[in-house]
């Protein structure tokens, strides 16, 4: 019975620790999402749509060109420039988590 009691106390302690850690992770994910949304809104409409189509939706360059009416090389250039802008915004000291 003592062994069962000790095991029960360990489970309760660990469960409380996990609950506290989950709250921290949820807040960090919320902050990351907020910063990413702000970074995306800093881009032009074309750049934002290209990033969303490529990185979120998973289209290839040719499909994106067909959807947006741009050539494949224009898509690559615009997407590269958009990613550079995102990178410079995200690595600022106030945005780093």
Short mmCIF file of C-alpha atoms in Angstrom, two decimals:
data_model
loop_
_atom_site.label_atom_id
_atom_site.label_comp_id
_atom_site.label_asym_id
_atom_site.label_seq_id
_atom_site.Cartn_x
_atom_site.Cartn_y
_atom_site.Cartn_z
CA UNK A 1 0.00 0.00 0.00
CA UNK A 2 2.88 2.38 0.71
CA UNK A 3 4.35 1.78 -2.72
CA UNK A 4 0.95 2.51 -4.29
CA UNK A 5 0.67 5.70 -2.25
CA UNK A 6 4.13 6.89 -3.32
CA UNK A 7 3.38 6.18 -6.97
CA UNK A 8 0.10 8.08 -6.71
CA UNK A 9 1.86 11.14 -5.25
CA UNK A 10 4.46 11.08 -8.07
CA UNK A 11 1.72 11.08 -10.70
CA UNK A 12 -0.02 14.05 -9.12
CA UNK A 13 3.22 16.04 -8.93
CA UNK A 14 4.16 15.30 -12.54
CA UNK A 15 0.70 16.16 -13.78
CA UNK A 16 0.87 19.58 -12.12
CA UNK A 17 4.29 20.24 -13.70
CA UNK A 18 3.02 19.33 -17.16
CA UNK A 19 0.01 21.60 -16.80
CA UNK A 20 2.23 24.59 -16.02
CA UNK A 21 4.50 23.87 -19.00
CA UNK A 22 1.55 23.59 -21.39
CA UNK A 23 0.44 27.10 -20.47
CA UNK A 24 3.88 28.51 -21.30
CA UNK A 25 4.00 26.74 -24.67
CA UNK A 26 0.50 27.99 -25.59
CA UNK A 27 1.49 31.60 -24.87
CA UNK A 28 4.68 31.24 -26.94
CA UNK A 29 2.76 29.79 -29.89
CA UNK A 30 0.27 32.66 -29.66
CA UNK A 31 3.13 35.19 -29.73
CA UNK A 32 4.77 33.46 -32.70
CA UNK A 33 1.52 33.47 -34.64
CA UNK A 34 0.99 37.17 -33.87
CA UNK A 35 4.51 38.09 -35.01
CA UNK A 36 4.17 36.03 -38.20
CA UNK A 37 0.83 37.68 -39.00
CA UNK A 38 2.38 41.12 -38.50
CA UNK A 39 5.31 40.17 -40.73
CA UNK A 40 2.99 38.95 -43.49
CA UNK A 41 0.96 42.18 -43.34
CA UNK A 42 4.16 44.19 -43.92
CA UNK A 43 4.47 42.58 -47.38
CA UNK A 44 2.74 43.83 -50.50
CA UNK A 45 -0.40 42.02 -51.61
CA UNK A 46 1.45 40.19 -54.41
CA UNK A 47 4.27 39.08 -52.15
CA UNK A 48 1.85 37.96 -49.44
CA UNK A 49 -0.17 35.89 -51.89
CA UNK A 50 2.98 34.28 -53.30
CA UNK A 51 4.25 33.34 -49.85
CA UNK A 52 0.88 31.92 -48.88
CA UNK A 53 0.55 29.93 -52.10
CA UNK A 54 4.06 28.49 -51.93
CA UNK A 55 4.72 27.99 -48.23
CA UNK A 56 1.22 27.41 -46.82
CA UNK A 57 -0.63 25.84 -49.73
CA UNK A 58 2.34 24.00 -51.25
CA UNK A 59 1.91 24.94 -54.92
CA UNK A 60 4.95 24.74 -57.20
CA UNK A 61 6.31 27.76 -59.10
CA UNK A 62 4.57 26.90 -62.36
CA UNK A 63 1.17 26.51 -60.68
CA UNK A 64 1.63 29.80 -58.82
CA UNK A 65 2.49 31.50 -62.11
CA UNK A 66 -0.68 30.17 -63.66
CA UNK A 67 -2.81 31.29 -60.71
CA UNK A 68 -1.31 34.79 -60.46
CA UNK A 69 -0.63 35.43 -64.14
CA UNK A 70 3.11 35.88 -63.55
CA UNK A 71 5.92 34.04 -65.27
CA UNK A 72 7.74 31.34 -63.35
CA UNK A 73 10.90 33.46 -63.09
CA UNK A 74 8.90 36.44 -61.77
CA UNK A 75 7.35 34.20 -59.14
CA UNK A 76 10.80 33.07 -58.02
CA UNK A 77 12.15 36.62 -57.84
CA UNK A 78 9.13 38.04 -56.00
CA UNK A 79 9.08 35.12 -53.59
CA UNK A 80 12.80 35.51 -52.87
CA UNK A 81 12.38 39.22 -52.15
CA UNK A 82 9.36 38.56 -49.93
CA UNK A 83 11.28 35.96 -47.93
CA UNK A 84 14.16 38.41 -47.46
CA UNK A 85 11.73 41.02 -46.12
CA UNK A 86 10.20 38.44 -43.78
CA UNK A 87 13.64 37.44 -42.57
CA UNK A 88 14.72 40.99 -41.82
CA UNK A 89 11.48 41.64 -39.94
CA UNK A 90 11.57 38.40 -37.95
CA UNK A 91 15.18 38.69 -36.79
CA UNK A 92 14.72 42.10 -35.22
CA UNK A 93 15.50 42.15 -31.55
CA UNK A 94 11.95 42.96 -30.46
CA UNK A 95 10.50 40.10 -32.55
CA UNK A 96 12.87 37.35 -31.47
CA UNK A 97 11.22 35.00 -28.97
#
